Amino acid sequence: MPDTGSRLAAEARPRLAPKVRLRWDRKDECYMLLYPERGLVLNATAAAVVKLCTGEHTVAAIVERLAEQYAPQPPEAIEREVLTFLHAMVDRGLIRSDG
C-alpha cells in the first residue's frame, strides 16, 4: 500500500505517482513536474532528487548519491533537505513511497 503520510523511512523507495511526469521545459530551461492540469517548476536540486525517484533507489541511496554530487555540503544537511522535499511531494500526492 502506498505511503500517504509524510514519513519516509531510509529504506523506502520513492517514485512518481501515477499521471505525474518529469519533463524538461525548453522554453524556460528547467525541469517541471507535470500532473493533471498543473505543473510545478523544479530547481536543479529538486530535479536531481526527482530523477532518482524511480522506485529503484531507496531514500538512503538518493541521499548518498546527492551527497557525492553536492560535496562538500555536509551529508546531514543534504539528508534533511531531501527528506523535507520528499515529504512535501508525498503530501501533495506527487510522489509515492514503496517499502
PDB file of N, CA, C and O in Angstrom, residues 3-76:
ATOM      1  N   ASP A   3       2.465   4.872   0.680  1.00  0.00           N
ATOM      2  CA  ASP A   3       2.566   5.718   1.859  1.00  0.00           C
ATOM      3  C   ASP A   3       1.939   7.065   1.536  1.00  0.00           C
ATOM      4  O   ASP A   3       2.380   7.757   0.647  1.00  0.00           O
ATOM      5  N   THR A   4       0.890   7.425   2.261  1.00  0.00           N
ATOM      6  CA  THR A   4       0.259   8.720   2.032  1.00  0.00           C
ATOM      7  C   THR A   4       0.593   9.695   3.141  1.00  0.00           C
ATOM      8  O   THR A   4       0.193  10.836   3.097  1.00  0.00           O
ATOM      9  N   GLY A   5       1.338   9.224   4.145  1.00  0.00           N
ATOM     10  CA  GLY A   5       1.761  10.107   5.218  1.00  0.00           C
ATOM     11  C   GLY A   5       3.032  10.821   4.840  1.00  0.00           C
ATOM     12  O   GLY A   5       3.568  10.640   3.754  1.00  0.00           O
ATOM     13  N   SER A   6       3.512  11.641   5.750  1.00  0.00           N
ATOM     14  CA  SER A   6       4.696  12.430   5.422  1.00  0.00           C
ATOM     15  C   SER A   6       5.985  11.790   5.914  1.00  0.00           C
ATOM     16  O   SER A   6       7.035  12.364   5.791  1.00  0.00           O
ATOM     17  N   ARG A   7       5.951  10.605   6.476  1.00  0.00           N
ATOM     18  CA  ARG A   7       7.160   9.942   6.965  1.00  0.00           C
ATOM     19  C   ARG A   7       7.682   8.984   5.911  1.00  0.00           C
ATOM     20  O   ARG A   7       6.937   8.167   5.387  1.00  0.00           O
ATOM     21  N   LEU A   8       8.958   9.086   5.642  1.00  0.00           N
ATOM     22  CA  LEU A   8       9.621   8.180   4.715  1.00  0.00           C
ATOM     23  C   LEU A   8      10.790   7.543   5.433  1.00  0.00           C
ATOM     24  O   LEU A   8      11.643   8.239   5.960  1.00  0.00           O
ATOM     25  N   ALA A   9      10.824   6.244   5.428  1.00  0.00           N
ATOM     26  CA  ALA A   9      11.930   5.524   6.041  1.00  0.00           C
ATOM     27  C   ALA A   9      13.112   5.513   5.074  1.00  0.00           C
ATOM     28  O   ALA A   9      12.944   5.677   3.866  1.00  0.00           O
ATOM     29  N   ALA A  10      14.301   5.295   5.616  1.00  0.00           N
ATOM     30  CA  ALA A  10      15.513   5.263   4.783  1.00  0.00           C
ATOM     31  C   ALA A  10      15.429   4.180   3.719  1.00  0.00           C
ATOM     32  O   ALA A  10      15.998   4.316   2.644  1.00  0.00           O
ATOM     33  N   GLU A  11      14.692   3.092   4.001  1.00  0.00           N
ATOM     34  CA  GLU A  11      14.594   2.000   3.033  1.00  0.00           C
ATOM     35  C   GLU A  11      13.409   2.159   2.075  1.00  0.00           C
ATOM     36  O   GLU A  11      13.210   1.339   1.180  1.00  0.00           O
ATOM     37  N   ALA A  12      12.615   3.221   2.222  1.00  0.00           N
ATOM     38  CA  ALA A  12      11.509   3.487   1.301  1.00  0.00           C
ATOM     39  C   ALA A  12      12.059   3.729  -0.095  1.00  0.00           C
ATOM     40  O   ALA A  12      13.179   4.210  -0.261  1.00  0.00           O
ATOM     41  N   ARG A  13      11.275   3.379  -1.101  1.00  0.00           N
ATOM     42  CA  ARG A  13      11.673   3.563  -2.498  1.00  0.00           C
ATOM     43  C   ARG A  13      10.689   4.512  -3.182  1.00  0.00           C
ATOM     44  O   ARG A  13       9.707   4.081  -3.770  1.00  0.00           O
ATOM     45  N   PRO A  14      10.969   5.820  -3.103  1.00  0.00           N
ATOM     46  CA  PRO A  14      10.030   6.789  -3.680  1.00  0.00           C
ATOM     47  C   PRO A  14      10.003   6.727  -5.201  1.00  0.00           C
ATOM     48  O   PRO A  14      10.999   6.411  -5.853  1.00  0.00           O
ATOM     49  N   ARG A  15       8.820   7.003  -5.738  1.00  0.00           N
ATOM     50  CA  ARG A  15       8.632   7.056  -7.186  1.00  0.00           C
ATOM     51  C   ARG A  15       7.523   8.048  -7.475  1.00  0.00           C
ATOM     52  O   ARG A  15       6.739   8.398  -6.589  1.00  0.00           O
ATOM     53  N   LEU A  16       7.451   8.483  -8.718  1.00  0.00           N
ATOM     54  CA  LEU A  16       6.409   9.418  -9.098  1.00  0.00           C
ATOM     55  C   LEU A  16       5.047   8.739  -9.019  1.00  0.00           C
ATOM     56  O   LEU A  16       4.912   7.559  -9.354  1.00  0.00           O
ATOM     57  N   ALA A  17       4.061   9.480  -8.593  1.00  0.00           N
ATOM     58  CA  ALA A  17       2.694   8.983  -8.538  1.00  0.00           C
ATOM     59  C   ALA A  17       2.174   8.795  -9.963  1.00  0.00           C
ATOM     60  O   ALA A  17       2.697   9.398 -10.910  1.00  0.00           O
ATOM     61  N   PRO A  18       1.119   7.977 -10.117  1.00  0.00           N
ATOM     62  CA  PRO A  18       0.527   7.839 -11.453  1.00  0.00           C
ATOM     63  C   PRO A  18       0.111   9.205 -11.997  1.00  0.00           C
ATOM     64  O   PRO A  18      -0.305  10.088 -11.251  1.00  0.00           O
ATOM     65  N   LYS A  19       0.250   9.372 -13.285  1.00  0.00           N
ATOM     66  CA  LYS A  19      -0.102  10.598 -14.004  1.00  0.00           C
ATOM     67  C   LYS A  19       0.825  11.776 -13.710  1.00  0.00           C
ATOM     68  O   LYS A  19       0.549  12.898 -14.119  1.00  0.00           O
ATOM     69  N   VAL A  20       1.925  11.562 -13.009  1.00  0.00           N
ATOM     70  CA  VAL A  20       2.916  12.607 -12.764  1.00  0.00           C
ATOM     71  C   VAL A  20       4.131  12.312 -13.637  1.00  0.00           C
ATOM     72  O   VAL A  20       4.590  11.169 -13.692  1.00  0.00           O
ATOM     73  N   ARG A  21       4.614  13.322 -14.335  1.00  0.00           N
ATOM     74  CA  ARG A  21       5.756  13.144 -15.237  1.00  0.00           C
ATOM     75  C   ARG A  21       6.790  14.237 -14.992  1.00  0.00           C
ATOM     76  O   ARG A  21       6.447  15.395 -14.757  1.00  0.00           O
ATOM     77  N   LEU A  22       8.053  13.876 -15.107  1.00  0.00           N
ATOM     78  CA  LEU A  22       9.154  14.842 -15.057  1.00  0.00           C
ATOM     79  C   LEU A  22       9.490  15.210 -16.495  1.00  0.00           C
ATOM     80  O   LEU A  22       9.750  14.340 -17.319  1.00  0.00           O
ATOM     81  N   ARG A  23       9.453  16.500 -16.789  1.00  0.00           N
ATOM     82  CA  ARG A  23       9.732  16.971 -18.151  1.00  0.00           C
ATOM     83  C   ARG A  23      10.659  18.171 -18.119  1.00  0.00           C
ATOM     84  O   ARG A  23      10.595  19.004 -17.219  1.00  0.00           O
ATOM     85  N   TRP A  24      11.496  18.269 -19.162  1.00  0.00           N
ATOM     86  CA  TRP A  24      12.374  19.423 -19.356  1.00  0.00           C
ATOM     87  C   TRP A  24      11.600  20.453 -20.172  1.00  0.00           C
ATOM     88  O   TRP A  24      11.094  20.151 -21.247  1.00  0.00           O
ATOM     89  N   ASP A  25      11.485  21.662 -19.676  1.00  0.00           N
ATOM     90  CA  ASP A  25      10.820  22.751 -20.376  1.00  0.00           C
ATOM     91  C   ASP A  25      11.884  23.509 -21.160  1.00  0.00           C
ATOM     92  O   ASP A  25      12.715  24.205 -20.569  1.00  0.00           O
ATOM     93  N   ARG A  26      11.868  23.361 -22.474  1.00  0.00           N
ATOM     94  CA  ARG A  26      12.893  24.000 -23.312  1.00  0.00           C
ATOM     95  C   ARG A  26      12.800  25.512 -23.266  1.00  0.00           C
ATOM     96  O   ARG A  26      13.816  26.196 -23.279  1.00  0.00           O
ATOM     97  N   LYS A  27      11.587  26.032 -23.212  1.00  0.00           N
ATOM     98  CA  LYS A  27      11.400  27.493 -23.208  1.00  0.00           C
ATOM     99  C   LYS A  27      12.015  28.122 -21.968  1.00  0.00           C
ATOM    100  O   LYS A  27      12.772  29.081 -22.052  1.00  0.00           O
ATOM    101  N   ASP A  28      11.686  27.590 -20.796  1.00  0.00           N
ATOM    102  CA  ASP A  28      12.186  28.155 -19.540  1.00  0.00           C
ATOM    103  C   ASP A  28      13.481  27.503 -19.064  1.00  0.00           C
ATOM    104  O   ASP A  28      14.044  27.915 -18.051  1.00  0.00           O
ATOM    105  N   GLU A  29      13.917  26.473 -19.791  1.00  0.00           N
ATOM    106  CA  GLU A  29      15.152  25.756 -19.463  1.00  0.00           C
ATOM    107  C   GLU A  29      15.194  25.299 -18.017  1.00  0.00           C
ATOM    108  O   GLU A  29      16.110  25.629 -17.251  1.00  0.00           O
ATOM    109  N   CYS A  30      14.164  24.533 -17.640  1.00  0.00           N
ATOM    110  CA  CYS A  30      14.105  23.977 -16.292  1.00  0.00           C
ATOM    111  C   CYS A  30      13.265  22.703 -16.321  1.00  0.00           C
ATOM    112  O   CYS A  30      12.532  22.454 -17.270  1.00  0.00           O
ATOM    113  N   TYR A  31      13.435  21.898 -15.286  1.00  0.00           N
ATOM    114  CA  TYR A  31      12.605  20.707 -15.141  1.00  0.00           C
ATOM    115  C   TYR A  31      11.298  21.085 -14.476  1.00  0.00           C
ATOM    116  O   TYR A  31      11.242  21.991 -13.637  1.00  0.00           O
ATOM    117  N   MET A  32      10.250  20.360 -14.856  1.00  0.00           N
ATOM    118  CA  MET A  32       8.933  20.555 -14.259  1.00  0.00           C
ATOM    119  C   MET A  32       8.318  19.202 -13.942  1.00  0.00           C
ATOM    120  O   MET A  32       8.549  18.231 -14.658  1.00  0.00           O
ATOM    121  N   LEU A  33       7.562  19.158 -12.867  1.00  0.00           N
ATOM    122  CA  LEU A  33       6.710  18.011 -12.604  1.00  0.00           C
ATOM    123  C   LEU A  33       5.356  18.352 -13.191  1.00  0.00           C
ATOM    124  O   LEU A  33       4.753  19.370 -12.826  1.00  0.00           O
ATOM    125  N   LEU A  34       4.897  17.553 -14.124  1.00  0.00           N
ATOM    126  CA  LEU A  34       3.599  17.774 -14.741  1.00  0.00           C
ATOM    127  C   LEU A  34       2.617  16.765 -14.187  1.00  0.00           C
ATOM    128  O   LEU A  34       2.914  15.577 -14.098  1.00  0.00           O
ATOM    129  N   TYR A  35       1.447  17.254 -13.829  1.00  0.00           N
ATOM    130  CA  TYR A  35       0.367  16.395 -13.359  1.00  0.00           C
ATOM    131  C   TYR A  35      -0.927  17.005 -13.852  1.00  0.00           C
ATOM    132  O   TYR A  35      -0.932  18.145 -14.329  1.00  0.00           O
ATOM    133  N   PRO A  36      -2.034  16.266 -13.827  1.00  0.00           N
ATOM    134  CA  PRO A  36      -3.254  16.732 -14.494  1.00  0.00           C
ATOM    135  C   PRO A  36      -3.569  18.211 -14.243  1.00  0.00           C
ATOM    136  O   PRO A  36      -3.766  18.637 -13.110  1.00  0.00           O
ATOM    137  N   GLU A  37      -3.536  18.967 -15.348  1.00  0.00           N
ATOM    138  CA  GLU A  37      -3.888  20.381 -15.387  1.00  0.00           C
ATOM    139  C   GLU A  37      -2.995  21.278 -14.547  1.00  0.00           C
ATOM    140  O   GLU A  37      -3.357  22.399 -14.219  1.00  0.00           O
ATOM    141  N   ARG A  38      -1.813  20.802 -14.181  1.00  0.00           N
ATOM    142  CA  ARG A  38      -0.902  21.610 -13.368  1.00  0.00           C
ATOM    143  C   ARG A  38       0.544  21.300 -13.725  1.00  0.00           C
ATOM    144  O   ARG A  38       0.847  20.312 -14.358  1.00  0.00           O
ATOM    145  N   GLY A  39       1.423  22.150 -13.222  1.00  0.00           N
ATOM    146  CA  GLY A  39       2.852  21.927 -13.365  1.00  0.00           C
ATOM    147  C   GLY A  39       3.577  22.585 -12.211  1.00  0.00           C
ATOM    148  O   GLY A  39       3.115  23.580 -11.652  1.00  0.00           O
ATOM    149  N   LEU A  40       4.682  22.009 -11.830  1.00  0.00           N
ATOM    150  CA  LEU A  40       5.493  22.528 -10.729  1.00  0.00           C
ATOM    151  C   LEU A  40       6.914  22.688 -11.239  1.00  0.00           C
ATOM    152  O   LEU A  40       7.552  21.714 -11.642  1.00  0.00           O
ATOM    153  N   VAL A  41       7.422  23.924 -11.257  1.00  0.00           N
ATOM    154  CA  VAL A  41       8.788  24.194 -11.705  1.00  0.00           C
ATOM    155  C   VAL A  41       9.745  23.734 -10.612  1.00  0.00           C
ATOM    156  O   VAL A  41       9.547  24.023  -9.438  1.00  0.00           O
ATOM    157  N   LEU A  42      10.775  22.998 -11.019  1.00  0.00           N
ATOM    158  CA  LEU A  42      11.766  22.476 -10.074  1.00  0.00           C
ATOM    159  C   LEU A  42      13.098  23.187 -10.249  1.00  0.00           C
ATOM    160  O   LEU A  42      13.526  23.424 -11.381  1.00  0.00           O
ATOM    161  N   ASN A  43      13.761  23.465  -9.128  1.00  0.00           N
ATOM    162  CA  ASN A  43      15.130  23.959  -9.242  1.00  0.00           C
ATOM    163  C   ASN A  43      16.039  22.761  -9.525  1.00  0.00           C
ATOM    164  O   ASN A  43      15.577  21.609  -9.537  1.00  0.00           O
ATOM    165  N   ALA A  44      17.303  23.007  -9.760  1.00  0.00           N
ATOM    166  CA  ALA A  44      18.224  21.929 -10.154  1.00  0.00           C
ATOM    167  C   ALA A  44      18.330  20.843  -9.092  1.00  0.00           C
ATOM    168  O   ALA A  44      18.381  19.651  -9.416  1.00  0.00           O
ATOM    169  N   THR A  45      18.339  21.224  -7.832  1.00  0.00           N
ATOM    170  CA  THR A  45      18.464  20.242  -6.759  1.00  0.00           C
ATOM    171  C   THR A  45      17.217  19.376  -6.666  1.00  0.00           C
ATOM    172  O   THR A  45      17.303  18.157  -6.536  1.00  0.00           O
ATOM    173  N   ALA A  46      16.055  20.000  -6.740  1.00  0.00           N
ATOM    174  CA  ALA A  46      14.799  19.247  -6.694  1.00  0.00           C
ATOM    175  C   ALA A  46      14.718  18.291  -7.880  1.00  0.00           C
ATOM    176  O   ALA A  46      14.293  17.136  -7.734  1.00  0.00           O
ATOM    177  N   ALA A  47      15.137  18.747  -9.056  1.00  0.00           N
ATOM    178  CA  ALA A  47      15.132  17.886 -10.234  1.00  0.00           C
ATOM    179  C   ALA A  47      16.063  16.691 -10.040  1.00  0.00           C
ATOM    180  O   ALA A  47      15.737  15.567 -10.425  1.00  0.00           O
ATOM    181  N   ALA A  48      17.216  16.920  -9.410  1.00  0.00           N
ATOM    182  CA  ALA A  48      18.156  15.820  -9.149  1.00  0.00           C
ATOM    183  C   ALA A  48      17.515  14.776  -8.241  1.00  0.00           C
ATOM    184  O   ALA A  48      17.704  13.569  -8.450  1.00  0.00           O
ATOM    185  N   VAL A  49      16.751  15.213  -7.260  1.00  0.00           N
ATOM    186  CA  VAL A  49      16.054  14.273  -6.369  1.00  0.00           C
ATOM    187  C   VAL A  49      15.004  13.499  -7.156  1.00  0.00           C
ATOM    188  O   VAL A  49      14.949  12.269  -7.110  1.00  0.00           O
ATOM    189  N   VAL A  50      14.163  14.218  -7.904  1.00  0.00           N
ATOM    190  CA  VAL A  50      13.066  13.572  -8.626  1.00  0.00           C
ATOM    191  C   VAL A  50      13.588  12.575  -9.657  1.00  0.00           C
ATOM    192  O   VAL A  50      13.002  11.508  -9.842  1.00  0.00           O
ATOM    193  N   LYS A  51      14.698  12.896 -10.309  1.00  0.00           N
ATOM    194  CA  LYS A  51      15.269  11.962 -11.300  1.00  0.00           C
ATOM    195  C   LYS A  51      15.604  10.615 -10.664  1.00  0.00           C
ATOM    196  O   LYS A  51      15.609   9.584 -11.353  1.00  0.00           O
ATOM    197  N   LEU A  52      15.896  10.611  -9.377  1.00  0.00           N
ATOM    198  CA  LEU A  52      16.238   9.364  -8.688  1.00  0.00           C
ATOM    199  C   LEU A  52      15.020   8.661  -8.092  1.00  0.00           C
ATOM    200  O   LEU A  52      15.137   7.560  -7.568  1.00  0.00           O
ATOM    201  N   CYS A  53      13.857   9.286  -8.194  1.00  0.00           N
ATOM    202  CA  CYS A  53      12.627   8.697  -7.649  1.00  0.00           C
ATOM    203  C   CYS A  53      11.983   7.790  -8.691  1.00  0.00           C
ATOM    204  O   CYS A  53      10.950   8.097  -9.285  1.00  0.00           O
ATOM    205  N   THR A  54      12.627   6.660  -8.911  1.00  0.00           N
ATOM    206  CA  THR A  54      12.178   5.700  -9.922  1.00  0.00           C
ATOM    207  C   THR A  54      11.545   4.467  -9.307  1.00  0.00           C
ATOM    208  O   THR A  54      11.075   3.592 -10.027  1.00  0.00           O
ATOM    209  N   GLY A  55      11.572   4.372  -7.981  1.00  0.00           N
ATOM    210  CA  GLY A  55      11.120   3.163  -7.315  1.00  0.00           C
ATOM    211  C   GLY A  55      12.248   2.156  -7.160  1.00  0.00           C
ATOM    212  O   GLY A  55      12.074   1.127  -6.515  1.00  0.00           O
ATOM    213  N   GLU A  56      13.403   2.447  -7.748  1.00  0.00           N
ATOM    214  CA  GLU A  56      14.552   1.547  -7.655  1.00  0.00           C
ATOM    215  C   GLU A  56      15.489   1.938  -6.517  1.00  0.00           C
ATOM    216  O   GLU A  56      16.128   1.088  -5.918  1.00  0.00           O
ATOM    217  N   HIS A  57      15.595   3.241  -6.252  1.00  0.00           N
ATOM    218  CA  HIS A  57      16.521   3.748  -5.242  1.00  0.00           C
ATOM    219  C   HIS A  57      15.810   3.958  -3.918  1.00  0.00           C
ATOM    220  O   HIS A  57      14.696   4.466  -3.880  1.00  0.00           O
ATOM    221  N   THR A  58      16.481   3.597  -2.831  1.00  0.00           N
ATOM    222  CA  THR A  58      15.941   3.898  -1.512  1.00  0.00           C
ATOM    223  C   THR A  58      16.215   5.369  -1.197  1.00  0.00           C
ATOM    224  O   THR A  58      17.047   6.005  -1.845  1.00  0.00           O
ATOM    225  N   VAL A  59      15.522   5.879  -0.187  1.00  0.00           N
ATOM    226  CA  VAL A  59      15.781   7.243   0.259  1.00  0.00           C
ATOM    227  C   VAL A  59      17.245   7.377   0.662  1.00  0.00           C
ATOM    228  O   VAL A  59      17.918   8.348   0.304  1.00  0.00           O
ATOM    229  N   ALA A  60      17.755   6.389   1.362  1.00  0.00           N
ATOM    230  CA  ALA A  60      19.159   6.417   1.794  1.00  0.00           C
ATOM    231  C   ALA A  60      20.101   6.479   0.590  1.00  0.00           C
ATOM    232  O   ALA A  60      21.089   7.222   0.601  1.00  0.00           O
ATOM    233  N   ALA A  61      19.800   5.730  -0.465  1.00  0.00           N
ATOM    234  CA  ALA A  61      20.642   5.740  -1.667  1.00  0.00           C
ATOM    235  C   ALA A  61      20.561   7.087  -2.386  1.00  0.00           C
ATOM    236  O   ALA A  61      21.566   7.582  -2.906  1.00  0.00           O
ATOM    237  N   ILE A  62      19.376   7.692  -2.402  1.00  0.00           N
ATOM    238  CA  ILE A  62      19.214   9.008  -3.015  1.00  0.00           C
ATOM    239  C   ILE A  62      20.066  10.031  -2.265  1.00  0.00           C
ATOM    240  O   ILE A  62      20.793  10.816  -2.872  1.00  0.00           O
ATOM    241  N   VAL A  63      19.994  10.004  -0.947  1.00  0.00           N
ATOM    242  CA  VAL A  63      20.786  10.923  -0.126  1.00  0.00           C
ATOM    243  C   VAL A  63      22.272  10.700  -0.382  1.00  0.00           C
ATOM    244  O   VAL A  63      23.034  11.653  -0.558  1.00  0.00           O
ATOM    245  N   GLU A  64      22.683   9.445  -0.438  1.00  0.00           N
ATOM    246  CA  GLU A  64      24.101   9.135  -0.670  1.00  0.00           C
ATOM    247  C   GLU A  64      24.574   9.667  -2.019  1.00  0.00           C
ATOM    248  O   GLU A  64      25.633  10.271  -2.126  1.00  0.00           O
ATOM    249  N   ARG A  65      23.767   9.449  -3.065  1.00  0.00           N
ATOM    250  CA  ARG A  65      24.132   9.936  -4.400  1.00  0.00           C
ATOM    251  C   ARG A  65      24.272  11.445  -4.417  1.00  0.00           C
ATOM    252  O   ARG A  65      25.203  12.006  -4.997  1.00  0.00           O
ATOM    253  N   LEU A  66      23.305  12.130  -3.796  1.00  0.00           N
ATOM    254  CA  LEU A  66      23.338  13.588  -3.805  1.00  0.00           C
ATOM    255  C   LEU A  66      24.460  14.134  -2.933  1.00  0.00           C
ATOM    256  O   LEU A  66      25.027  15.182  -3.245  1.00  0.00           O
ATOM    257  N   ALA A  67      24.785  13.422  -1.865  1.00  0.00           N
ATOM    258  CA  ALA A  67      25.907  13.836  -1.017  1.00  0.00           C
ATOM    259  C   ALA A  67      27.202  13.802  -1.821  1.00  0.00           C
ATOM    260  O   ALA A  67      28.051  14.690  -1.678  1.00  0.00           O
ATOM    261  N   GLU A  68      27.345  12.797  -2.687  1.00  0.00           N
ATOM    262  CA  GLU A  68      28.520  12.728  -3.560  1.00  0.00           C
ATOM    263  C   GLU A  68      28.498  13.867  -4.573  1.00  0.00           C
ATOM    264  O   GLU A  68      29.518  14.511  -4.826  1.00  0.00           O
ATOM    265  N   GLN A  69      27.333  14.112  -5.147  1.00  0.00           N
ATOM    266  CA  GLN A  69      27.186  15.130  -6.186  1.00  0.00           C
ATOM    267  C   GLN A  69      27.391  16.542  -5.645  1.00  0.00           C
ATOM    268  O   GLN A  69      27.955  17.392  -6.326  1.00  0.00           O
ATOM    269  N   TYR A  70      26.910  16.791  -4.425  1.00  0.00           N
ATOM    270  CA  TYR A  70      26.954  18.135  -3.872  1.00  0.00           C
ATOM    271  C   TYR A  70      28.011  18.308  -2.784  1.00  0.00           C
ATOM    272  O   TYR A  70      27.939  19.249  -2.008  1.00  0.00           O
ATOM    273  N   ALA A  71      28.997  17.433  -2.744  1.00  0.00           N
ATOM    274  CA  ALA A  71      30.105  17.614  -1.794  1.00  0.00           C
ATOM    275  C   ALA A  71      30.734  18.959  -2.092  1.00  0.00           C
ATOM    276  O   ALA A  71      30.769  19.379  -3.248  1.00  0.00           O
ATOM    277  N   PRO A  72      31.169  19.702  -1.139  1.00  0.00           N
ATOM    278  CA  PRO A  72      31.450  19.388   0.252  1.00  0.00           C
ATOM    279  C   PRO A  72      30.305  19.710   1.223  1.00  0.00           C
ATOM    280  O   PRO A  72      30.551  19.870   2.410  1.00  0.00           O
ATOM    281  N   GLN A  73      29.080  19.825   0.745  1.00  0.00           N
ATOM    282  CA  GLN A  73      27.962  20.048   1.666  1.00  0.00           C
ATOM    283  C   GLN A  73      27.894  18.901   2.666  1.00  0.00           C
ATOM    284  O   GLN A  73      28.091  17.743   2.296  1.00  0.00           O
ATOM    285  N   PRO A  74      27.601  19.168   3.931  1.00  0.00           N
ATOM    286  CA  PRO A  74      27.518  18.097   4.929  1.00  0.00           C
ATOM    287  C   PRO A  74      26.393  17.122   4.583  1.00  0.00           C
ATOM    288  O   PRO A  74      25.283  17.550   4.267  1.00  0.00           O
ATOM    289  N   PRO A  75      26.670  15.821   4.613  1.00  0.00           N
ATOM    290  CA  PRO A  75      25.645  14.823   4.288  1.00  0.00           C
ATOM    291  C   PRO A  75      24.374  14.975   5.131  1.00  0.00           C
ATOM    292  O   PRO A  75      23.276  14.740   4.641  1.00  0.00           O
ATOM    293  N   GLU A  76      24.531  15.406   6.387  1.00  0.00           N
ATOM    294  CA  GLU A  76      23.362  15.571   7.254  1.00  0.00           C
ATOM    295  C   GLU A  76      22.442  16.665   6.715  1.00  0.00           C
ATOM    296  O   GLU A  76      21.219  16.552   6.770  1.00  0.00           O
TER     297      GLU A  76
END
